[in-house]
Coordinates of C-alpha atoms in Angstrom, one line a residue:
M388 CA 0.0 0.0 0.0
V389 CA 2.3 2.6 -1.3
T390 CA 1.2 5.9 -2.7
K391 CA 3.4 8.5 -4.2
R392 CA 2.1 11.2 -2.0
I393 CA 0.1 9.7 0.8
I394 CA 2.0 6.8 2.2
A395 CA 5.4 6.7 0.6
G396 CA 6.7 6.7 4.2
I397 CA 5.4 3.2 4.9
A398 CA 7.1 1.3 2.2
L399 CA 9.8 3.7 1.0
A400 CA 11.2 4.3 4.4
T401 CA 12.0 0.7 4.6
A402 CA 13.6 0.8 1.2
A403 CA 15.6 4.0 1.8
G404 CA 19.2 3.5 1.0
L405 CA 18.8 0.2 -0.7
A406 CA 20.8 -0.2 -3.8
L407 CA 18.8 -1.1 -6.9
T408 CA 19.7 -3.8 -9.4
A409 CA 18.1 -4.4 -12.8
C410 CA 16.8 -7.8 -13.7
S411 CA 18.0 -9.3 -16.9
A412 CA 15.7 -8.6 -19.8
S413 CA 13.7 -11.5 -21.1
G414 CA 12.3 -10.0 -24.3
T415 CA 12.3 -7.2 -26.8
A416 CA 12.3 -3.5 -26.0
G417 CA 9.3 -1.2 -26.3
G418 CA 6.8 -3.6 -24.8
G419 CA 6.9 -5.8 -27.8
T420 CA 6.4 -9.6 -27.8
A421 CA 8.8 -11.3 -25.5
A422 CA 11.3 -13.7 -26.8
K423 CA 10.9 -17.3 -25.8
T424 CA 11.7 -17.5 -22.1
D425 CA 11.1 -19.4 -19.0
T426 CA 11.7 -16.4 -16.7
I427 CA 9.5 -13.6 -15.3
N428 CA 11.2 -10.5 -14.1
A429 CA 9.1 -8.4 -11.6
E430 CA 9.6 -6.0 -8.8
L431 CA 9.2 -5.4 -5.1
W432 CA 9.0 -2.0 -3.5
Y433 CA 11.4 -3.0 -0.8
A434 CA 13.3 -6.0 0.3
P435 CA 11.6 -8.9 2.3
A436 CA 12.3 -8.7 6.0
T437 CA 11.6 -12.4 6.5
F438 CA 10.9 -15.6 4.6
D439 CA 8.8 -17.1 7.4
P440 CA 5.2 -16.7 6.3
A441 CA 3.9 -16.7 9.8
K442 CA 6.0 -13.6 10.6
A443 CA 5.3 -11.8 7.3
S444 CA 4.1 -8.3 8.0
A445 CA 5.0 -6.0 5.0
S446 CA 3.8 -6.4 1.4
S447 CA 7.1 -7.8 0.2
D448 CA 7.1 -10.5 2.9
V449 CA 3.5 -11.4 1.9
T450 CA 4.4 -11.6 -1.8
V451 CA 7.3 -14.1 -1.3
A452 CA 5.2 -16.0 1.2
R453 CA 2.6 -16.7 -1.5
L454 CA 5.3 -18.0 -3.8
G455 CA 6.9 -20.4 -1.3
F456 CA 4.0 -21.7 0.9
D457 CA 0.6 -23.1 0.0
T458 CA -2.5 -22.3 2.0
L459 CA -5.4 -24.6 2.6
L460 CA -7.8 -22.5 0.6
R461 CA -7.4 -19.8 -2.1
Q462 CA -9.5 -16.9 -3.3
A463 CA -11.9 -18.0 -6.1
E464 CA -12.0 -16.4 -9.5
G465 CA -14.5 -13.6 -10.0
D466 CA -15.8 -11.1 -7.5
D467 CA -18.1 -13.3 -5.4
G468 CA -15.7 -13.6 -2.5
G469 CA -15.8 -17.4 -2.7
Y470 CA -13.0 -20.0 -2.2
I471 CA -11.3 -22.8 -4.0
G472 CA -9.1 -25.6 -2.8
G473 CA -5.4 -25.1 -2.1
L474 CA -3.9 -27.9 0.0
A475 CA -7.5 -28.7 1.0
T476 CA -9.8 -30.4 -1.5
K477 CA -12.9 -30.4 0.7
W478 CA -14.1 -28.4 3.7
K479 CA -17.2 -28.0 5.8
A480 CA -18.3 -26.0 8.8
D481 CA -20.1 -28.1 11.4
S482 CA -20.6 -24.8 13.2
A483 CA -18.9 -21.4 13.5
S484 CA -16.6 -23.1 16.1
K485 CA -15.8 -26.4 14.3
Y486 CA -14.4 -27.0 10.8
E487 CA -13.2 -30.0 8.9
F488 CA -10.7 -30.1 6.0
T489 CA -9.7 -32.9 3.7
I490 CA -6.0 -32.5 2.8
R491 CA -4.9 -33.0 -0.8
D492 CA -3.5 -36.4 -1.4
G493 CA -0.1 -36.4 -3.0
A494 CA 1.0 -32.9 -1.9
T495 CA 4.6 -32.8 -0.8
C496 CA 7.2 -30.5 0.7
S497 CA 10.2 -29.4 -1.3
D498 CA 12.3 -32.1 0.3
G499 CA 9.7 -34.8 -0.6
T500 CA 8.0 -35.0 2.8
K501 CA 4.3 -35.8 2.4
I502 CA 2.0 -33.0 3.5
T503 CA -0.3 -34.8 5.9
P504 CA -3.0 -33.5 8.2
T505 CA -0.4 -33.7 11.0
V506 CA 2.1 -31.6 9.0
V507 CA -0.7 -29.0 8.6
A508 CA -1.6 -29.1 12.2
K509 CA 2.0 -28.6 13.3
S510 CA 2.3 -25.6 11.1
F511 CA -0.8 -24.0 12.5
E512 CA 0.4 -24.8 16.1
Y513 CA 3.7 -23.0 15.2
L514 CA 1.7 -20.0 13.9
T515 CA -0.6 -19.7 16.9
G516 CA 2.2 -20.2 19.4
L517 CA 4.2 -17.3 18.2
E518 CA 4.2 -14.0 20.1
D519 CA 5.4 -12.1 17.0
S520 CA 3.0 -9.3 16.1
G521 CA 2.8 -10.4 12.4
A522 CA 1.9 -13.9 13.5
Q523 CA -0.7 -12.6 15.9
T524 CA -2.3 -10.7 13.0
W525 CA -2.5 -13.8 10.8
K526 CA -3.7 -15.9 13.8
N527 CA -6.6 -13.4 14.4
Q528 CA -7.5 -13.3 10.7
A529 CA -7.5 -17.1 10.4
F530 CA -8.9 -18.3 13.8
G531 CA -10.4 -15.2 15.5
S532 CA -9.6 -14.1 19.1
G533 CA -10.1 -17.4 20.8
K534 CA -8.0 -20.5 21.2
A535 CA -7.7 -22.9 18.2
T536 CA -7.2 -26.6 18.6
F537 CA -6.0 -28.8 15.7
S538 CA -6.9 -32.5 15.5
P539 CA -5.3 -34.4 12.5
D540 CA -6.5 -37.8 11.3
D541 CA -3.8 -39.0 8.9
A542 CA -5.6 -42.2 8.1
A543 CA -8.7 -40.3 7.1
G544 CA -6.8 -37.5 5.5
T545 CA -8.7 -34.9 7.5
L546 CA -7.9 -32.0 9.9
T547 CA -10.5 -30.7 12.4
I548 CA -10.1 -27.2 13.7
S549 CA -12.0 -26.4 16.9
L550 CA -12.3 -22.8 18.3
S551 CA -13.0 -21.7 21.8
A552 CA -15.0 -18.7 20.4
P553 CA -17.1 -18.8 17.2
Y554 CA -15.4 -17.3 14.2
S555 CA -17.5 -17.5 11.0
Q556 CA -14.7 -16.0 8.8
L557 CA -12.2 -18.9 9.2
L558 CA -12.5 -20.0 5.6
G559 CA -11.5 -16.6 4.3
G560 CA -8.8 -16.3 6.9
L561 CA -7.2 -19.6 5.7
T562 CA -6.7 -18.1 2.2
R563 CA -4.3 -15.5 3.6
P564 CA -0.5 -16.0 2.7
G565 CA 0.6 -15.8 6.4
T566 CA -1.2 -19.1 7.0
G567 CA 0.9 -20.8 4.5
I568 CA 1.9 -24.4 5.5
I569 CA 5.5 -24.6 6.8
C570 CA 7.0 -28.0 6.3
P571 CA 8.7 -29.9 9.2
A572 CA 12.2 -28.9 8.2
G573 CA 11.2 -25.3 8.6
I574 CA 9.5 -25.7 11.9
A575 CA 12.7 -27.4 13.2
D576 CA 14.9 -24.5 12.2
P577 CA 13.0 -21.2 12.8
K578 CA 16.1 -19.0 12.2
G579 CA 16.9 -20.8 8.9
L580 CA 13.2 -20.5 7.9
A581 CA 13.3 -16.7 8.4
A582 CA 16.5 -16.5 6.4
G583 CA 15.1 -18.7 3.6
T584 CA 17.9 -21.2 3.9
V585 CA 16.0 -24.3 4.9
K586 CA 15.7 -26.3 1.6
G587 CA 12.9 -28.5 2.8
A588 CA 10.7 -25.8 4.4
W589 CA 8.6 -25.0 1.3
S590 CA 5.1 -26.3 0.6
G591 CA 4.3 -24.0 -2.4
P592 CA 5.3 -24.0 -6.0
Y593 CA 8.6 -22.1 -5.7
T594 CA 11.7 -22.2 -3.5
L595 CA 14.1 -19.5 -2.8
A596 CA 17.2 -19.9 -5.0
K597 CA 19.1 -16.6 -4.3
S598 CA 18.8 -13.6 -2.1
S599 CA 20.9 -10.4 -2.3
A600 CA 20.2 -8.5 0.8
G601 CA 18.3 -5.3 0.1
K602 CA 18.4 -5.8 -3.6
S603 CA 16.7 -8.8 -5.1
V604 CA 15.5 -12.4 -4.6
Q605 CA 15.2 -15.2 -7.1
Y606 CA 12.7 -18.1 -6.9
T607 CA 12.8 -21.4 -8.8
L608 CA 9.8 -23.6 -9.7
R609 CA 9.8 -27.0 -8.1
S610 CA 10.0 -29.7 -10.7
D611 CA 7.8 -32.0 -8.6
Y612 CA 5.1 -29.5 -7.8
D613 CA 1.6 -30.5 -8.9
A614 CA -0.8 -28.8 -6.5
W615 CA -2.0 -25.8 -8.5
P616 CA -5.5 -24.5 -7.6
A617 CA -8.1 -25.4 -10.2
W618 CA -8.1 -22.0 -11.9
K619 CA -10.2 -21.8 -15.0
T620 CA -9.1 -18.4 -16.3
V621 CA -5.4 -18.6 -15.7
K622 CA -3.7 -19.2 -19.1
G623 CA 0.0 -19.7 -19.9
T624 CA 3.0 -21.5 -18.4
P625 CA 4.4 -21.0 -14.9
A626 CA 7.8 -19.4 -14.9
K627 CA 10.7 -21.7 -14.0
T628 CA 12.5 -18.6 -12.6
I629 CA 11.0 -15.5 -11.0
N630 CA 13.3 -12.6 -10.4
L631 CA 12.1 -9.9 -8.0
T632 CA 14.2 -6.8 -7.8
V633 CA 13.8 -3.9 -5.3
Q634 CA 12.4 -0.9 -7.1
A635 CA 10.8 1.9 -5.2
D636 CA 10.4 4.5 -7.9
S637 CA 7.2 4.3 -10.1
N638 CA 8.8 6.3 -13.0
T639 CA 11.7 3.9 -13.1
S640 CA 9.3 1.0 -13.1
A641 CA 7.4 2.4 -16.0
N642 CA 10.6 2.9 -18.0
L643 CA 11.8 -0.6 -17.3
L644 CA 8.5 -2.1 -18.3
Q645 CA 8.5 -0.1 -21.5
S646 CA 12.0 -1.1 -22.4
G647 CA 11.6 -4.8 -21.5
G648 CA 13.7 -4.6 -18.4
V649 CA 10.8 -6.1 -16.3
D650 CA 7.8 -8.1 -17.5
V651 CA 5.3 -7.2 -14.7
A652 CA 5.1 -4.0 -12.7
R653 CA 2.7 -2.5 -10.1
F654 CA 1.6 1.1 -10.3
Y655 CA -0.3 3.4 -7.8
D656 CA -0.2 6.6 -9.9
S657 CA -0.7 8.0 -13.4
N658 CA 2.3 6.0 -14.7
A659 CA -0.2 3.2 -15.2
E660 CA -1.8 5.2 -18.0
R661 CA 1.3 4.9 -20.1
F662 CA 0.4 1.3 -20.9
S663 CA -2.6 0.5 -23.1
G664 CA -3.4 -1.5 -26.2
G665 CA -2.3 -4.9 -27.3
D666 CA 1.3 -4.7 -26.0
Y667 CA 0.1 -4.6 -22.4
S668 CA -2.6 -6.1 -20.2
T669 CA -3.7 -4.5 -16.9
V670 CA -5.5 -5.9 -13.8
K671 CA -6.8 -3.7 -11.0
F672 CA -7.5 -4.2 -7.4
A673 CA -8.2 -2.1 -4.2
S674 CA -5.0 -1.7 -2.3
S675 CA -5.8 0.6 0.7
A676 CA -8.9 2.0 2.2
Y677 CA -8.5 5.6 3.5
N678 CA -10.7 6.6 6.5
L679 CA -10.9 9.3 9.1
V680 CA -11.2 7.8 12.6
F681 CA -12.7 9.8 15.4
N682 CA -11.5 9.4 19.0
E683 CA -14.4 9.0 21.3
A684 CA -12.6 7.8 24.4
E685 CA -14.1 9.3 27.6
G686 CA -11.5 11.3 29.5
S687 CA -9.2 11.6 26.6
G688 CA -9.9 15.3 26.0
S689 CA -11.0 14.6 22.5
V690 CA -13.5 17.1 21.1
F691 CA -15.3 14.3 19.4
A692 CA -16.2 12.2 22.5
G693 CA -19.9 12.3 22.8
D694 CA -20.4 14.8 19.9
Q695 CA -21.9 13.2 16.9
P696 CA -22.8 16.5 15.2
L697 CA -19.2 17.6 15.4
R698 CA -18.0 14.3 13.8
A699 CA -20.6 14.7 11.0
A700 CA -19.3 18.3 10.4
V701 CA -15.8 17.0 9.8
A702 CA -17.2 14.6 7.2
Q703 CA -19.0 17.5 5.6
A704 CA -15.9 19.6 5.5
I705 CA -13.9 17.1 3.4
D706 CA -14.2 17.0 -0.4
T707 CA -13.2 13.4 -1.2
K708 CA -12.6 14.3 -4.8
G709 CA -10.1 16.9 -3.8
F710 CA -8.4 14.3 -1.4
N711 CA -8.3 11.9 -4.3
N712 CA -6.7 14.4 -6.6
A713 CA -4.2 15.5 -4.0
G714 CA -3.0 12.0 -3.0
L715 CA -3.7 9.6 -5.9
D716 CA -3.7 11.7 -9.1
G717 CA -7.5 11.2 -9.1
L718 CA -7.1 7.4 -9.6
G719 CA -8.8 6.3 -6.4
V720 CA -12.5 5.4 -6.2
E721 CA -15.3 6.5 -3.9
Q722 CA -15.6 4.6 -0.7
T723 CA -18.9 4.4 1.2
T724 CA -18.2 2.0 4.1
V725 CA -15.4 0.7 6.3
N726 CA -13.5 -0.8 3.5
A727 CA -13.6 -1.4 -0.3
A728 CA -16.8 -2.1 -2.1
S729 CA -15.2 -5.3 -3.5
Y730 CA -15.4 -6.9 0.0
R731 CA -18.0 -9.6 0.5
C732 CA -20.9 -8.1 2.7
A733 CA -19.7 -4.5 2.1
V734 CA -22.7 -2.2 2.4
D735 CA -23.4 0.7 0.0
G736 CA -23.4 3.5 2.5
S737 CA -23.9 6.3 0.0
S738 CA -27.1 7.5 1.7
L739 CA -25.5 7.4 5.1
V740 CA -22.2 9.2 4.5
Q741 CA -22.2 13.0 4.8
Q742 CA -22.1 14.9 1.6
Y743 CA -19.5 17.7 1.1
D744 CA -21.1 20.9 2.6
P745 CA -18.4 23.3 3.9
K746 CA -21.0 25.9 4.9
A747 CA -22.9 23.5 7.1
A748 CA -19.6 22.1 8.5
A749 CA -18.5 25.6 9.5
K750 CA -21.5 26.0 11.8
E751 CA -20.1 23.2 14.0
L752 CA -16.4 23.5 13.5
K753 CA -15.8 27.3 13.9
G754 CA -13.7 28.0 16.9
K755 CA -12.9 24.3 17.6
T756 CA -9.4 23.0 18.1
I757 CA -8.7 19.7 16.5
R758 CA -5.6 17.5 17.0
L759 CA -5.1 15.6 13.6
L760 CA -2.9 12.5 13.7
M761 CA -1.3 11.4 10.5
M762 CA 1.7 9.4 9.5
S763 CA 4.9 11.1 8.3
N764 CA 5.3 11.6 4.6
W765 CA 1.6 11.6 3.9
D766 CA 1.8 15.0 2.1
P767 CA 0.1 16.7 0.4
A768 CA -3.1 14.7 0.8
A769 CA -2.9 14.9 4.6
D770 CA -2.3 18.6 4.3
F771 CA -5.4 18.8 2.2
L772 CA -7.4 17.4 5.2
A773 CA -5.9 19.9 7.6
E774 CA -6.6 22.8 5.3
S775 CA -10.2 21.6 4.7
L776 CA -10.8 21.8 8.5
R777 CA -9.1 25.2 8.8
N778 CA -11.2 26.5 6.0
A779 CA -14.3 25.5 8.0
G780 CA -13.1 27.6 10.9
A781 CA -11.3 25.0 13.0
T782 CA -7.8 25.4 14.5
V783 CA -5.9 22.3 13.5
K784 CA -2.8 21.0 15.3
V785 CA -1.1 18.3 13.2
S786 CA 1.0 15.5 14.5
A787 CA 2.9 13.3 12.0
P788 CA 5.0 10.7 13.8
D789 CA 6.8 7.8 12.1
P790 CA 4.6 4.7 11.3
A791 CA 5.4 2.9 14.6
D792 CA 4.6 5.8 16.8
W793 CA 1.5 6.6 14.7
T794 CA 0.2 3.1 15.3
K795 CA 1.0 3.2 19.0
Q796 CA -0.7 6.6 19.5
M797 CA -3.9 5.6 17.6
R798 CA -4.2 2.3 19.5
T799 CA -3.1 3.1 23.0
E800 CA -2.7 6.8 23.6
P801 CA -6.1 8.4 23.1
K802 CA -5.1 11.6 25.0
T803 CA -2.8 12.6 22.2
W804 CA -5.3 12.9 19.2
D805 CA -8.8 13.8 18.2
V806 CA -9.1 12.5 14.6
A807 CA -6.6 10.3 12.7
I808 CA -6.3 9.4 9.0
A809 CA -5.8 5.7 8.6
A810 CA -5.0 3.6 5.5
E811 CA -6.3 0.1 5.9
D812 CA -5.3 -2.9 3.8
A813 CA -8.0 -3.4 1.2
Q814 CA -6.8 -6.8 0.0
V815 CA -7.6 -8.9 3.0
G816 CA -11.3 -9.4 2.0
L817 CA -12.5 -10.0 5.6
I818 CA -15.0 -7.3 6.4
N819 CA -15.2 -8.3 10.0
L820 CA -11.7 -7.0 10.6
S821 CA -12.6 -3.6 9.4
I822 CA -15.8 -3.5 11.3
A823 CA -14.0 -4.4 14.5
R824 CA -11.9 -1.3 14.2
Y825 CA -14.9 0.8 15.1
L826 CA -16.8 -1.1 17.8
G827 CA -16.3 -3.4 20.7
E828 CA -13.2 -3.6 23.0
T829 CA -10.3 -1.3 22.5
Y830 CA -6.7 -2.4 22.1
P831 CA -5.9 -2.0 25.9
E832 CA -9.0 -4.1 26.5
G833 CA -7.8 -6.8 24.1
G834 CA -9.9 -5.7 21.1
T835 CA -9.1 -3.6 18.0
N836 CA -11.5 -0.7 18.4
V837 CA -9.4 2.4 17.6
S838 CA -12.4 4.8 17.9
S839 CA -13.3 3.8 21.5
S840 CA -16.9 4.0 20.5
D841 CA -19.8 2.7 22.6
N842 CA -22.0 1.0 20.0
P843 CA -24.1 -1.8 21.5
E844 CA -26.3 -2.2 18.4
G845 CA -23.2 -2.7 16.2
V846 CA -21.6 -5.1 18.6
K847 CA -24.8 -7.2 18.8
A848 CA -25.0 -7.5 15.0
Y849 CA -21.2 -8.2 14.7
Q850 CA -21.4 -11.0 17.2
A851 CA -24.4 -12.5 15.5
A852 CA -22.5 -12.6 12.2
M853 CA -19.5 -14.2 13.8
A854 CA -21.6 -16.9 15.3
T855 CA -23.5 -18.1 12.2
T856 CA -22.3 -20.3 9.3
D857 CA -25.3 -19.1 7.1
E858 CA -23.5 -16.8 4.6
A859 CA -26.7 -14.7 3.8
Q860 CA -27.3 -14.1 7.5
Q861 CA -23.6 -13.2 8.0
C862 CA -23.9 -10.5 5.4
S863 CA -27.2 -9.2 6.8
D864 CA -25.7 -8.9 10.3
F865 CA -22.4 -7.4 9.0
E866 CA -24.4 -4.8 7.0
T867 CA -26.3 -3.8 10.1
A868 CA -23.1 -3.3 12.0
Q869 CA -21.6 -1.2 9.2
K870 CA -24.8 1.0 9.0
S871 CA -24.6 1.6 12.7
I872 CA -21.0 2.8 12.4
L873 CA -21.8 5.1 9.6
E874 CA -24.9 6.5 11.2
R875 CA -23.0 7.3 14.4
V876 CA -20.1 8.7 12.4
D877 CA -17.5 6.8 14.4
M878 CA -15.5 7.0 11.1
T879 CA -16.0 8.5 7.7
P880 CA -14.8 6.8 4.6
L881 CA -12.7 8.8 2.1
I882 CA -11.5 6.8 -1.0
T883 CA -10.1 3.4 -1.9
D884 CA -6.7 3.4 -3.5
T885 CA -6.8 1.4 -6.8
H886 CA -3.5 -0.2 -7.8
R887 CA -2.8 -1.7 -11.2
Y888 CA -0.5 -4.6 -12.3
V889 CA 0.6 -4.2 -15.8
A890 CA 2.1 -7.1 -17.8
R891 CA 3.8 -6.6 -21.1
K892 CA 2.9 -8.8 -24.1
G893 CA 3.9 -12.4 -23.6
F894 CA 3.1 -12.4 -19.9
A895 CA -0.1 -12.4 -17.7
T896 CA -1.0 -11.7 -14.1
Y897 CA -4.3 -12.2 -12.3
V898 CA -6.5 -10.8 -9.5
F899 CA -8.9 -13.1 -7.7
S900 CA -11.8 -11.7 -5.6
G901 CA -9.8 -8.5 -5.2
Y902 CA -6.5 -10.2 -4.3
W903 CA -3.4 -10.1 -6.6
D904 CA -1.9 -13.6 -6.6
P905 CA 1.9 -13.6 -7.6
S906 CA 1.9 -17.4 -7.9
A907 CA -0.5 -17.0 -10.8
M908 CA 1.9 -15.0 -13.0
R909 CA 2.3 -16.7 -16.3
I910 CA 4.3 -16.7 -19.5
T911 CA 1.9 -16.7 -22.5
S912 CA 4.2 -16.8 -25.5

């Protein structure tokens, strides 16, 4: 989730000072047809920090995790939010607290070890036993906030997952790359796993062949791999070699793609518009959801605690089109709920979100002092927000700490801010995670509510959705929870950042249910 103007600080700060290296070209210049090749050259915005999928936290970590480690389920093709088999061929929910999976027969690790239900169970036990913050995120996405118990039956080929608290979103959680199955050799050597040096750790189609610290990684296709998902739209041949080079500059990426220096590149800005016609193909997906979060914690000194009209006035003061132009070259799309419209069960909140009306906003905001929390390097879009509030008569005090301090303040230091701009990952596909940011227990209480709102109606609907396996009922309850959040103005949605993956002629890449899958990159000529 990198944006030239809004959030370059997140990804590029990590990449700062990294030397860049060009991948070897695999085709002709100018975007023409690629010469016969078995290699795909692509890019990362910054170097992976770990090759342990359970500890993956940044986008580069997640990309390489998908290449090296298979998950039980995968996102289905289309936009229906469904699932297809990965290492699991069948699955069923006995209840929202008990699930059973049939593990694919014949799947193996990169050292030939058979992937049995016990191997899967041991990998999940490793994940849920880690105190690492990245692992805790994956654990919560996959299994919810309760305790998960894994019961393998190797003779039957099944794994039963039992939860101490109902979690209806487990199937979606088990599509996430951080739940990738780590083979026994990797579990036995956690340090080597993180460094990518354990040859038998991999369960996915690719293994790490080379890694140049801060510069590039190279992956090699396993000759014995035969566990591809049953994709119907994916055409072409998997690359025998995938080169991923660190490249943080969008202009350079565009030039390399145009000259044949890379075959696939990701764009967040108007550079994507340089590529059209038969020489290139483009897929789009929602990358980040930009929201304003109101601090309603009692005793925090926040001007928004207990003042819904004031929260609504802030929403009226912001022209989302102007925010879009300032931060995303106008390439973002309107957002009307807690995350992207592509999410399953996302409600269309158009009638509930305040319309731009600076005159009405000024009646409430004039003379108010507002502490705006943003992350460093989010200019000028963040400045646009501050000026919008000032134009409506408010005095705005801006705080722009680094990402770590920004996260800490928003989660655990409510006395330091009144309203914060947040960019939430829009590729997860689990609407429950976004809803839980605005209702229920706060971080100090063991929850994820950053607004400190008191919303019993929303909590009731959310809990009902988490306790049922009926998908239609889940959506109905999740929609009720979203509407309650929007009506109370515990947050106000701004825009969804649309990213684009462009492949030059001879190559293809795919997005499934809003998620870009790097393992589905293909050579088509």
